[in-house]
Coordinates of C-alpha atoms in Angstrom, one line a residue:
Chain A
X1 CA 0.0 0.0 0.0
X2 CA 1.6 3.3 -0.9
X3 CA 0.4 6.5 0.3
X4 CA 1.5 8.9 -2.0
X5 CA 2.0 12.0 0.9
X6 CA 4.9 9.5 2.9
X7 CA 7.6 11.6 0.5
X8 CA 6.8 15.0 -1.0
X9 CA 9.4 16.9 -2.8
X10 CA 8.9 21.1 -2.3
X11 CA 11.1 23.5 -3.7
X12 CA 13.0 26.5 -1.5
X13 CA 14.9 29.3 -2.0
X14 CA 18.1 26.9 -0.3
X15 CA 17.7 23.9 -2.8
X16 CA 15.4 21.2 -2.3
X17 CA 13.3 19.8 0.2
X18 CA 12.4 16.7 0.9
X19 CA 9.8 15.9 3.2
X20 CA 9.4 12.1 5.2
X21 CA 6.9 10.4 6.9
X22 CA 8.2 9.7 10.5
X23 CA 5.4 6.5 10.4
X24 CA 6.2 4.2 7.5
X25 CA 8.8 1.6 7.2
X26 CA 12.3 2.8 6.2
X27 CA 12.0 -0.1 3.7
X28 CA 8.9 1.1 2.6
X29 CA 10.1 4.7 1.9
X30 CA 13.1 3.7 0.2
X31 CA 10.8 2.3 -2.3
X32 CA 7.9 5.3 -2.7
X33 CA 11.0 7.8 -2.5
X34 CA 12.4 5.6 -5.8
X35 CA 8.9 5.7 -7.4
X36 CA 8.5 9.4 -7.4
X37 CA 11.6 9.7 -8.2
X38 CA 11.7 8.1 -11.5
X39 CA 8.7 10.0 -11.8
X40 CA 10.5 13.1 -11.2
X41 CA 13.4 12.4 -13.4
X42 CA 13.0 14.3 -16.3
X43 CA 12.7 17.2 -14.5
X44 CA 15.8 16.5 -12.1
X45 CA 17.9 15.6 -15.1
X46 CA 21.7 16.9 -14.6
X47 CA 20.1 19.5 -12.2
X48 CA 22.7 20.7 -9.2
X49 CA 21.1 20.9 -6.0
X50 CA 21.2 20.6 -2.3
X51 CA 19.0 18.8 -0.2
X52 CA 17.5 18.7 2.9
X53 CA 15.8 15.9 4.4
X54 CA 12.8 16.9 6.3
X55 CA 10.1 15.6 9.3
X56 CA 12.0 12.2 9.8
X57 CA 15.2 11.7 12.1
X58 CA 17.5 9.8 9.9
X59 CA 20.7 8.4 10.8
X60 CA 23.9 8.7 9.0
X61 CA 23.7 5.6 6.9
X62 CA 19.8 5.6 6.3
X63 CA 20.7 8.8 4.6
X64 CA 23.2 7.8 2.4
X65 CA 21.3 4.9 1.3
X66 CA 18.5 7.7 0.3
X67 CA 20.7 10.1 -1.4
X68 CA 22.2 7.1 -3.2
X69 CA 18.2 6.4 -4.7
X70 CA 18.4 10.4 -5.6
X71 CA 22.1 10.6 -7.3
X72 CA 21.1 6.9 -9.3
X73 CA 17.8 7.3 -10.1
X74 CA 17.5 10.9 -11.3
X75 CA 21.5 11.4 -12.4
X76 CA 20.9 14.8 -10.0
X77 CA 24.1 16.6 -8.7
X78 CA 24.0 16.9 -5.4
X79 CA 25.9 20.0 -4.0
X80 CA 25.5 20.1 -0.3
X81 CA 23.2 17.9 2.3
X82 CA 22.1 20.3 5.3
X83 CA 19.5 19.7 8.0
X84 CA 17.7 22.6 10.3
X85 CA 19.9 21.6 12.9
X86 CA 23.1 22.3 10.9
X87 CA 22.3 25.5 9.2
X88 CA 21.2 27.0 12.8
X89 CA 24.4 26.3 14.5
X90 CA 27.4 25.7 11.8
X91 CA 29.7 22.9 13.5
X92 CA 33.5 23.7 14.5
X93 CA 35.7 21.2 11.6
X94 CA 33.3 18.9 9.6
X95 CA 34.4 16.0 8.0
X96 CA 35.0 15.9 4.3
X97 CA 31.7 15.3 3.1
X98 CA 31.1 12.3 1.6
X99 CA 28.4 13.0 -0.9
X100 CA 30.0 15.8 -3.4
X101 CA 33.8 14.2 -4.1
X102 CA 35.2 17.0 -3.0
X103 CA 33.3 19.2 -4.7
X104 CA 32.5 22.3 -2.5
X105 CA 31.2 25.6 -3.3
X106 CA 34.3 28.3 -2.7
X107 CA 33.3 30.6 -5.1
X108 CA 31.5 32.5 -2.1
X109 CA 33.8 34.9 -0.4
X110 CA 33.5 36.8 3.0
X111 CA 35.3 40.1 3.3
X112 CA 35.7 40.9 7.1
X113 CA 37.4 44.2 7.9
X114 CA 39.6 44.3 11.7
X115 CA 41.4 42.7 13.7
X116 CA 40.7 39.2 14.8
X117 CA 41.5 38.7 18.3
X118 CA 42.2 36.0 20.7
X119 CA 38.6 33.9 21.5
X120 CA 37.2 35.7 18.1
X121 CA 36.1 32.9 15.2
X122 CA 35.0 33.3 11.8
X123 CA 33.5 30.7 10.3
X124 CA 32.6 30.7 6.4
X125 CA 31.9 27.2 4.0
X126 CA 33.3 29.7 1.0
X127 CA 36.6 31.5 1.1
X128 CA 37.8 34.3 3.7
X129 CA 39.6 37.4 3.5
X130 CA 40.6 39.4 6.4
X131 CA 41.6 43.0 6.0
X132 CA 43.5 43.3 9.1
X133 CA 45.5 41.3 11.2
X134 CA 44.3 37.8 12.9
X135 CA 46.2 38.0 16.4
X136 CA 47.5 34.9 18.6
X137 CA 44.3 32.7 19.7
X138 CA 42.3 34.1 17.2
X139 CA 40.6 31.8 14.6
X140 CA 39.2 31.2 10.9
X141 CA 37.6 28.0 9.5
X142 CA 37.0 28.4 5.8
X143 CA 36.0 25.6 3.4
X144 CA 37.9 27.8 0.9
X145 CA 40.9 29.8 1.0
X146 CA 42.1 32.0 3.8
X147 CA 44.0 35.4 2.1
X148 CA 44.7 37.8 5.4
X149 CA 45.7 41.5 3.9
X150 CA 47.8 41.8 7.5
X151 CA 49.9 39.8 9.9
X152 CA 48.9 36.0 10.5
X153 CA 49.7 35.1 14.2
X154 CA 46.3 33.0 15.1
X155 CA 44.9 29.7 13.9
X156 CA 43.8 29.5 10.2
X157 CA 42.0 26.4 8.7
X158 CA 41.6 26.7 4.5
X159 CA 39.6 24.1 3.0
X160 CA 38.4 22.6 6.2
X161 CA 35.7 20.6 4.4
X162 CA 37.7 18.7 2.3
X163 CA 39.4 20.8 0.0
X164 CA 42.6 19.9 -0.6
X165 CA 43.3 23.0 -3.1
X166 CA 42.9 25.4 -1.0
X167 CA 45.6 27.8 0.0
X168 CA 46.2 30.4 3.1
X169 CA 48.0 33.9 2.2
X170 CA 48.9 36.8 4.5
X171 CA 51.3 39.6 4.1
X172 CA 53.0 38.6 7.2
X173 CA 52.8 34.4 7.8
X174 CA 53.7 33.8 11.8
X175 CA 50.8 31.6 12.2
X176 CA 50.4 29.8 16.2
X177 CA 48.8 27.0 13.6
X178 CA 48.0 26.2 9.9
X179 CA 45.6 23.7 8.6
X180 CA 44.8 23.1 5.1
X181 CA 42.3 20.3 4.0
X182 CA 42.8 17.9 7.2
X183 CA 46.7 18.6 7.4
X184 CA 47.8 20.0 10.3
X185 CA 51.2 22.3 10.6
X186 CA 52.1 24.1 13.9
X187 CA 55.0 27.0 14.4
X188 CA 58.8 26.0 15.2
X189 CA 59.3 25.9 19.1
X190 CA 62.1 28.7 20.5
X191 CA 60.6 31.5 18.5
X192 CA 61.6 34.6 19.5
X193 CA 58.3 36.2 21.0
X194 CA 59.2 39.4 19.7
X195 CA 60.4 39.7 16.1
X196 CA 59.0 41.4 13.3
X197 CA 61.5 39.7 11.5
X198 CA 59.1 37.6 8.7
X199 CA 57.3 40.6 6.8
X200 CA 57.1 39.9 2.7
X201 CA 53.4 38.3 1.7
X202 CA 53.6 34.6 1.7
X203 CA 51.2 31.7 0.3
X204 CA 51.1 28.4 2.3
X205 CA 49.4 25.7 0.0
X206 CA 49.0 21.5 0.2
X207 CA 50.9 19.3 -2.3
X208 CA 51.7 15.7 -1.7
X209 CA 50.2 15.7 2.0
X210 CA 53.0 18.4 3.0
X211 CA 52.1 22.0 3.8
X212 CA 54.6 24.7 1.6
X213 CA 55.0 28.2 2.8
X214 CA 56.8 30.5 0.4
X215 CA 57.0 33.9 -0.9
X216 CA 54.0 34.7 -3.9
X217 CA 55.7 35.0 -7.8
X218 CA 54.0 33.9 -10.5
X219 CA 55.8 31.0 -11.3
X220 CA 54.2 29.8 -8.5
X221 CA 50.6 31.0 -8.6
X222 CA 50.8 29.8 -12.3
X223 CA 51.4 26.4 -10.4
X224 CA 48.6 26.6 -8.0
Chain B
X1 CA 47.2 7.5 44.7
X2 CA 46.8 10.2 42.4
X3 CA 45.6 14.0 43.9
X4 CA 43.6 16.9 42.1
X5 CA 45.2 20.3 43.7
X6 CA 43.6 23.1 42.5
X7 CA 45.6 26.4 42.4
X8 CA 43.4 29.2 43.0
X9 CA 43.5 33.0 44.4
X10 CA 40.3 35.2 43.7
X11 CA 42.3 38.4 42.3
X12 CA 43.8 38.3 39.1
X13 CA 47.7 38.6 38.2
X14 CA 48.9 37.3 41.2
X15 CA 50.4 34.1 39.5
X16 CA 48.2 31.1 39.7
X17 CA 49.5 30.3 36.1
X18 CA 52.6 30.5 37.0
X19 CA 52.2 28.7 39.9
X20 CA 50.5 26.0 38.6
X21 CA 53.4 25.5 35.6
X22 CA 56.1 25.3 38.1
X23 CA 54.7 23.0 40.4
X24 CA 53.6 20.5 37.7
X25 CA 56.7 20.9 35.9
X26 CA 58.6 20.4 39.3
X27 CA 56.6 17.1 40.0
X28 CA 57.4 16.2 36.4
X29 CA 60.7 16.6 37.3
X30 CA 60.1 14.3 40.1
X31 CA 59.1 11.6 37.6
X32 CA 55.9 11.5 38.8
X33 CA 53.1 11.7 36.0
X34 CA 51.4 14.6 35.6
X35 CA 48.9 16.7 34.2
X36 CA 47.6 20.4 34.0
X37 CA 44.1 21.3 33.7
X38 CA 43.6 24.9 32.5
X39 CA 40.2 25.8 33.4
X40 CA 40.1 29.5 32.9
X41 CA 37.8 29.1 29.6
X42 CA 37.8 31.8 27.7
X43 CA 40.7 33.4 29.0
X44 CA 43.3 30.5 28.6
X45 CA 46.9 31.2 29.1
X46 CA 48.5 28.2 30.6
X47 CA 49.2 26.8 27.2
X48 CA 51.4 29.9 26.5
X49 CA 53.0 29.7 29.7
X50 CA 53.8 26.3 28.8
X51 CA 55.2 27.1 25.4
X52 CA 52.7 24.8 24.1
X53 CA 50.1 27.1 22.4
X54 CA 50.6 26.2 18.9
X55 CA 50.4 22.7 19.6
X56 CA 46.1 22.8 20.5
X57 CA 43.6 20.8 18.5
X58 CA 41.2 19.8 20.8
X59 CA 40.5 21.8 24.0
X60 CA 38.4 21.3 27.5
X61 CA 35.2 21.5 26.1
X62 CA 36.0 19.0 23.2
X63 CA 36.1 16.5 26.1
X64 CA 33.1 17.1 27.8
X65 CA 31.2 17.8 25.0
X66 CA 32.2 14.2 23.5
X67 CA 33.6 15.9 20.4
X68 CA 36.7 13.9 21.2
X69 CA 38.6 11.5 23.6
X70 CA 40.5 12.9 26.8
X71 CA 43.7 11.5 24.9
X72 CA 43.2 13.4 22.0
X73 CA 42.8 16.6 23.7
X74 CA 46.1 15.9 26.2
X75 CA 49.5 17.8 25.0
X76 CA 52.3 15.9 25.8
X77 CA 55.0 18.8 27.1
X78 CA 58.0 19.6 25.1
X79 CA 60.8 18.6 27.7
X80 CA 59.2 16.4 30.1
X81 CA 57.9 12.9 29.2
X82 CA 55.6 12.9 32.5
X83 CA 53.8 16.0 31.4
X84 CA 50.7 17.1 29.8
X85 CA 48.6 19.8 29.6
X86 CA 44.3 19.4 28.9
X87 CA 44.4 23.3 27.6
X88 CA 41.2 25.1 28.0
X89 CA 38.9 26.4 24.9
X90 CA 39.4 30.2 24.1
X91 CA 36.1 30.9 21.8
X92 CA 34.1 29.8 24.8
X93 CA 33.1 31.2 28.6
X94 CA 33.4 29.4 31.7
X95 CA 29.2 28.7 31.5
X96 CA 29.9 26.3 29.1
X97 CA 31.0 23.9 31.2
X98 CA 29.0 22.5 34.7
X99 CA 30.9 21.0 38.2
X100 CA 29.6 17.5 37.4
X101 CA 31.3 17.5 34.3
X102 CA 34.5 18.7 35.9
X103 CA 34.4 16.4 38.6
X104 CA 33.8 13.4 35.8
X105 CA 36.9 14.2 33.8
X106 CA 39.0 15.1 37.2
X107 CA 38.2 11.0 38.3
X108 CA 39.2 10.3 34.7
X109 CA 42.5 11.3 34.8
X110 CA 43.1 9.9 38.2
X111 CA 43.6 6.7 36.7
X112 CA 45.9 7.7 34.5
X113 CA 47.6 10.6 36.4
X114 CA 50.0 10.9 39.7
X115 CA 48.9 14.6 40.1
X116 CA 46.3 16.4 38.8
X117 CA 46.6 20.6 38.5
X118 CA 44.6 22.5 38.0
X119 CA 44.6 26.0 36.8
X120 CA 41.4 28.2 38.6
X121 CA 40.6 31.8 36.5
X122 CA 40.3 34.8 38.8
X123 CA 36.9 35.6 40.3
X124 CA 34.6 33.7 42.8
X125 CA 31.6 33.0 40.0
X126 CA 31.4 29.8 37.6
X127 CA 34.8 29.4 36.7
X128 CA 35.9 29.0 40.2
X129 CA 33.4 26.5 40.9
X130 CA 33.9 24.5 37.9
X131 CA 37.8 24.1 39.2
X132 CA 37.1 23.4 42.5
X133 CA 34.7 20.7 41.7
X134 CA 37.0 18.1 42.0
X135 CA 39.7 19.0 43.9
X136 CA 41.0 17.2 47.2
X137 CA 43.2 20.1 48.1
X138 CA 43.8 23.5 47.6
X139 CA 46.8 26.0 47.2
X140 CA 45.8 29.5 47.3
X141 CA 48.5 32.0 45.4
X142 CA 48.4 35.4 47.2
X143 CA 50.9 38.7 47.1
X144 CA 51.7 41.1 50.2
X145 CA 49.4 43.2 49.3
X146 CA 45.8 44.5 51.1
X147 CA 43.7 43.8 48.2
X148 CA 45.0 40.5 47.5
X149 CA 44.9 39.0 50.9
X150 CA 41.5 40.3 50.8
X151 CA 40.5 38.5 48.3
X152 CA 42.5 35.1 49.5
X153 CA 41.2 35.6 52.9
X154 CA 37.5 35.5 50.5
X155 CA 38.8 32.5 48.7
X156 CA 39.7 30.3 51.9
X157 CA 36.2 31.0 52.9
X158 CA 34.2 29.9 50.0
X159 CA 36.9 26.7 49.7
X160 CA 35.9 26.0 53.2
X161 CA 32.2 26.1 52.3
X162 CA 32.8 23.7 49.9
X163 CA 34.3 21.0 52.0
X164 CA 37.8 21.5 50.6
X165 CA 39.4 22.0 54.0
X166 CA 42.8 22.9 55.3
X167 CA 44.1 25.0 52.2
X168 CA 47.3 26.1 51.9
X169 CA 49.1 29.3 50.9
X170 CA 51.9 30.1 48.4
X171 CA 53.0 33.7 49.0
X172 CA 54.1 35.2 45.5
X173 CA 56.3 38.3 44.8
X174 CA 57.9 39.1 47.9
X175 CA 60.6 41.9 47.9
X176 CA 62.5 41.7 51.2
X177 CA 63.9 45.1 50.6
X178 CA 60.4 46.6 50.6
X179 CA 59.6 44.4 53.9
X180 CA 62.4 45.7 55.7
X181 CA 61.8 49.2 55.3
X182 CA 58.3 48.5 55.9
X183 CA 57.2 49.6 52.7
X184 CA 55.2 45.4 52.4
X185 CA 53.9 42.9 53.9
X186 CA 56.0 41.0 56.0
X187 CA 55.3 37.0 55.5
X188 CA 54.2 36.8 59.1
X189 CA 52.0 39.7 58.6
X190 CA 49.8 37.7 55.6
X191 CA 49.8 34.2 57.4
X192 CA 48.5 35.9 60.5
X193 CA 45.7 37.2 58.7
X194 CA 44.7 33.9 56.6
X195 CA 46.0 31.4 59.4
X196 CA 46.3 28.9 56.7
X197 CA 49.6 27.1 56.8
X198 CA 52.0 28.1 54.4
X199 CA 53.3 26.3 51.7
X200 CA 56.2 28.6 50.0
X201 CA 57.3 31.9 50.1
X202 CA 58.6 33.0 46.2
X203 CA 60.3 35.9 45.7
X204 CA 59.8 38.8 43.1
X205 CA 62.3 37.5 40.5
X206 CA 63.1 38.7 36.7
X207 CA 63.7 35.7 35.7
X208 CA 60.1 34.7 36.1
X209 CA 59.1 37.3 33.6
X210 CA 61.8 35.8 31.2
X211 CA 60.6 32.5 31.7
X212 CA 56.9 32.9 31.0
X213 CA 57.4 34.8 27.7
X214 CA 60.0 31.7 26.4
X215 CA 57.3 29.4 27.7
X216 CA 59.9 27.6 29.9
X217 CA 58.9 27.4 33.8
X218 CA 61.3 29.6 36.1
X219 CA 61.3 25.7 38.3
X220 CA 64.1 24.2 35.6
X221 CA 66.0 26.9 36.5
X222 CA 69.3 26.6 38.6
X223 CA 70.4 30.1 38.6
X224 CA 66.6 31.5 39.4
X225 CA 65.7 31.8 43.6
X226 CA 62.0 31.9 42.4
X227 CA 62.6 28.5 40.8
X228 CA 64.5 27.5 43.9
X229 CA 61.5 28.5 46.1
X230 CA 59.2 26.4 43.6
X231 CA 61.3 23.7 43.8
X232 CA 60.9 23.4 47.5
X233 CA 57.2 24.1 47.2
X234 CA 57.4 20.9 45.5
X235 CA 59.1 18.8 48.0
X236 CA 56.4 20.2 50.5
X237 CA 53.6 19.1 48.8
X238 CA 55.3 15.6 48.3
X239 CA 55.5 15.4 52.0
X240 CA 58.7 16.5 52.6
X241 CA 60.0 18.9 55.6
X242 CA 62.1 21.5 54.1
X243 CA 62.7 24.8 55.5
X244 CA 61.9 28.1 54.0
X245 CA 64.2 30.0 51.7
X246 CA 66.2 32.6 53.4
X247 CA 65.2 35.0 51.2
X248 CA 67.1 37.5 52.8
X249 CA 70.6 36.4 52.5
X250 CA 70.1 34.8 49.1
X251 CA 68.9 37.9 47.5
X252 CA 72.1 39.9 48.9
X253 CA 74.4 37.0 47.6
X254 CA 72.3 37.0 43.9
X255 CA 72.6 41.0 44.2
X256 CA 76.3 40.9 44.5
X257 CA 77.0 38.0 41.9
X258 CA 74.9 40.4 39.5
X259 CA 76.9 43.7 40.6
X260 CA 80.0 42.0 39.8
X261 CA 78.7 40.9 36.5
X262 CA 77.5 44.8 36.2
X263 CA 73.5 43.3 35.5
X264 CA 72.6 44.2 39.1
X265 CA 69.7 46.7 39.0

C-alpha cells in the first residue's frame, strides 16, 4: 500500500526539500521515494542541488542509502546535504563530506574588515579574507581559502571541508597554527616572541600531504 | 594515589598560572606523572605559559562535549615525558561547562595521572566552581598586598564552604627590601591574617618574567631563587619537611653575583 503524501518533494529558495513520513517503514520509503523519483526524473535531469531531508530523524547511513536512490535514479548533482539543525548552528571542523567528491562551493567569499582577536572565530563554507591582522588565539575556519591582507599570528584552517586545493596567504605568515584540507602544521618551538622579523606576503598551499610556505611570484601561482 | 590540587587566588595577576606550571613541571621533574588542567575558559593562558600554544587541537570542552577522547585533547609537554597539559577552549566562557562535568573528567584522569593541577581563572563565579569541583586540596597564590589577601582571605572561605578543608598558601612576589623598610607585607603579617599554613614563600624574580614569555617554567631553573623557592614548594607538597628559603641572605648574595657581573639593577 503506498500512500503517496509519505515523501513529497517542495522546492525553497536553499535547494530542495524533501519531506518524510516519521510512520512508514524505512523499507517502505526507500521504495515510494524511488517511485517518485523516476517520476520526477526528467525534471531533475543533470540539475545541481542541495538537499534537505525533512520531518523524519534519519541516521547517517539511512541517509546515504536515500541520497544514493536520488544521485542513481534521477543522475541529480548533489551539492551540499544540510539539516535545520546544521544550518542554525554551523559545527566547528566537519568531515570531508562524503556525498559531493570534494566538490564544495568556494566561489562565495566573505570580506571581514579588523582585527581578529584571541577567542574571536570566523567561520565561512566559501573562502575568507581578512583585511586586518588575525592575532595569537584568534581563529578562521574556511572551506575555501584563507588570504589575510595583514599579519597571520592566530589559527587558520583553509579548506576545512575537504578541500585539498585550498591555500592560506597573508602579508605577514607567523601563524600559532595552519591547517589546510585535514593537514595540520604548527609553528617552530624557540621562536623569538618578539620579532618582526618575517614581513614579505607569503602563500602556504598543500601538495603531496606536505604544507609549503613560500613567498607569492607567479611561477608559483601559475602552479597553484 | 593520584591528587587533584587546585591552584586558585580570587584576584587576578597574582600568578596562579605560573604557579601551577612550576609545580607541575617540578613534580614532572620528580618523575611522577602529571597533568595540568587549564580551566580558565575563555581566558586561557597556561598553554602559552607552557610554550605549548601552537600545539592545540582539541581543548576542554572538546572532552566534555564528546567531540573527542580525553587523549586526543592531552598535549604531551616539550621537555618532560611525564607532562601534559588538557588546555582550555578560548572561543568559549566558563558557562559552558558544569561542576559535574569537571568532577567526571577530574576522576578520569586519576587513573591515569599521579597529580592532577589544575589552573582556577580569577573571580569567585562559575569558573571558580567548575575548578574546584573536583579537587582534594587546595593552594591559594596570594601577594603582600591589602587587596590580594583580601581577596585570599575571601577565597579560603568559600573553599571552606565547599568542603575543601585545610588549604594552603603560596605567598608570591615578595621583595624583602620593601619588607624591611616597611614599605610590604612581612610574610608573618599575611599568614596571620589567613592562618592557613604556608606552603612557600617566592620571591619577586626577573627571571620569572623571562621565563613565561619563552614558555619555559622559572622551576628548571638553577640560577633563578624563584625557581629554587618552587622547587621546594614541590618537595612540601610531596611530603617532605624543608625549611623556608632565606630570602634575605640569598637575594644579597644574587645581588652581589649580578653587581659584579655589572646586571645588578
Amino acid at each position: 500500500m503506498i500512500n503517496d503524501n509519505s515523501v513529497i518533494f517542495k522546492g525553497s529558495k536553499d535547494g530542495l526539500i524533501i519531506l518524510l513520513s516519521p510512520d512508514i517503514d524505512f523499507n517502505n520509503l526507500k521504495t515510494i521515494l524511488e517511485k517518485k523519483v523516476e517520476d520526477a526524473k526528467d525534471f531533475f535531469k543533470d540539475a545541481k542541488t542541495s538537499i534537505m531531508f525533512k520531518g523524519r530523524d534519519l541516521t547517517e547511513e539511512e541517509e546515504y542509502q536515500l541520497l544514493q536512490i536520488i544521485t542513481d535514479k534521477a543522475q541529480l548533482n548533489v551539492s551540499y546535504i544540510y539539516d535545520e539543525k546544521s544550518s542554525m548552528e554551523p559545527s566547528k571542523s566537519m568531515p570531508a563530506d562524503k556525498f559531493n567528491d570534494g566538490r564544495i562551493q568556494i566561489d562565495q567569499t566573505k570580506y571581514y574588515k579588523g582585527t581578529i582577536r584571541s577567542g574571536q572565530c570566523l567561520e565561512f563554507d566559501g573562502s575568507i579574507v581578512v583585511i586586518g591582522d588575525v592575532n595569537p588565539g584568534g581563529e578562521i575556519y574556511a572551506g575555501g581559502n584563507i588570504i589575510i591582507l595583514g599579519s597571520l599570528k592566530g589559527i587558520v584552517h583553509a579548506g576545512c571541508k575537504g578541500y585539498d586545493k585550498a591555500f592560506v596567504a597573508a602579508l605577514a605568515m607567523n601563524p600559532m597554527q595552519l591547517r589546510i584540507c585535514n593537514i595540520i602544521t604548527r609553528s617552530p618551538d624557540n621562536q623569538a616572541y618578539n620579532t618582526h622579523s618575517k614581513t614579505f606576503p607569503q602563500i602556504a598551499y598543500l601538495y603531496e600531504g606536505n604544507v609549503y610556505i613560500e613567498p607569492i611570484d607567479y611561477k608559483l601561482l601559475d602552479n597553484l | 594515589m593520584s591528587q587533584v590540587i587546585v591552584v586558585t587566588s580570587g584576584k587576578g595577576g597574582v600568578g596562579k598560572t605560573t604557579t601551577t606550571a612550576n609545580i607541575g613541571t617540578g613534580l614532572a621533574l620528580k618523575g611522577y606523572k602529571v597533568v595540568l588542567l587549564d580551566a580558565d575558559i575563555g581566558l586561557r593562558n597556561l598553554d602559552v605559559v607552557m610554550g605549548l600554544e601552537n600545539r592545540i587541537v582539541y581543548d576542554l570542552i572538546d572532552v566534555l562535549e564528546g567531540h573527542c577522547r580525553v587523549k586526543q585533547a592531552l598535549i604531551k609537554d616539550k621537555r618532560y615525558s611525564g607532562l601534559f597539559l588538557l588546555p582550555a577552549a578560548q572561543t568559549r566562557d566558563k558557562n559552558a561547562v558544569n561542576p559535574e562535568q569537571m568532577q567526571k573528567l577530574c576522576d578520569q584522569l586519576r587513573e591515569e595521572f599521579d597529580y592532577i593541577i589544575i589552573d582556577c581563572p580569577a573571580g569567585i563565579e562559575q569558573g571558580f566552581k567548575n575548578a574546584i569541583a573536583g579537587a582534594d586540596r587546595a593552594i591559594v597564590v596570594t601577594t603582600p598586598e591589602v587587596s590580594a589577601v583580601r581577596d585570599a582571605d575571601r577565597i579560603i572561605g568559600l573553599l571552606e564552604a565547599s568542603e575543601l578543608r585545610n588549604p594552603t598558601l603560596i605567598l608570591n612576589r615578595i621583595r624583602m627590601n620593601m619588607v624591611k623598610r616597611g614599605d610590604m607585607m612581612a610574610m608573618e603579617d599575611v599568614v596571620e591574617i589567613l592562618a592557613v599554613d604556608l606552603l612557600g614563600v617566592v620571591p619577586d624574580d626577573e627571571n620569572i618574567v623571562i621565563s613565561t614569555n619563552r614558555g619555559e617554567p622559572a622551576v628548571t631553573n638553577p640560577d633563578s631563587l624563584a625557581g629554587h623557592a618552587f622547587r621546594n614548594v614541590v618537595e612540601r607538597i610531596l611530603g617532605n619537611d624543608v625549611p623556608l628559603l632565606d630570602l634575605d641572605i640569598s637575594e644579597g648574595f644574587m645581588g652581589k653575583i649580578k653587581k659584579i657581573f655589572g646586571i645588578g639593577n
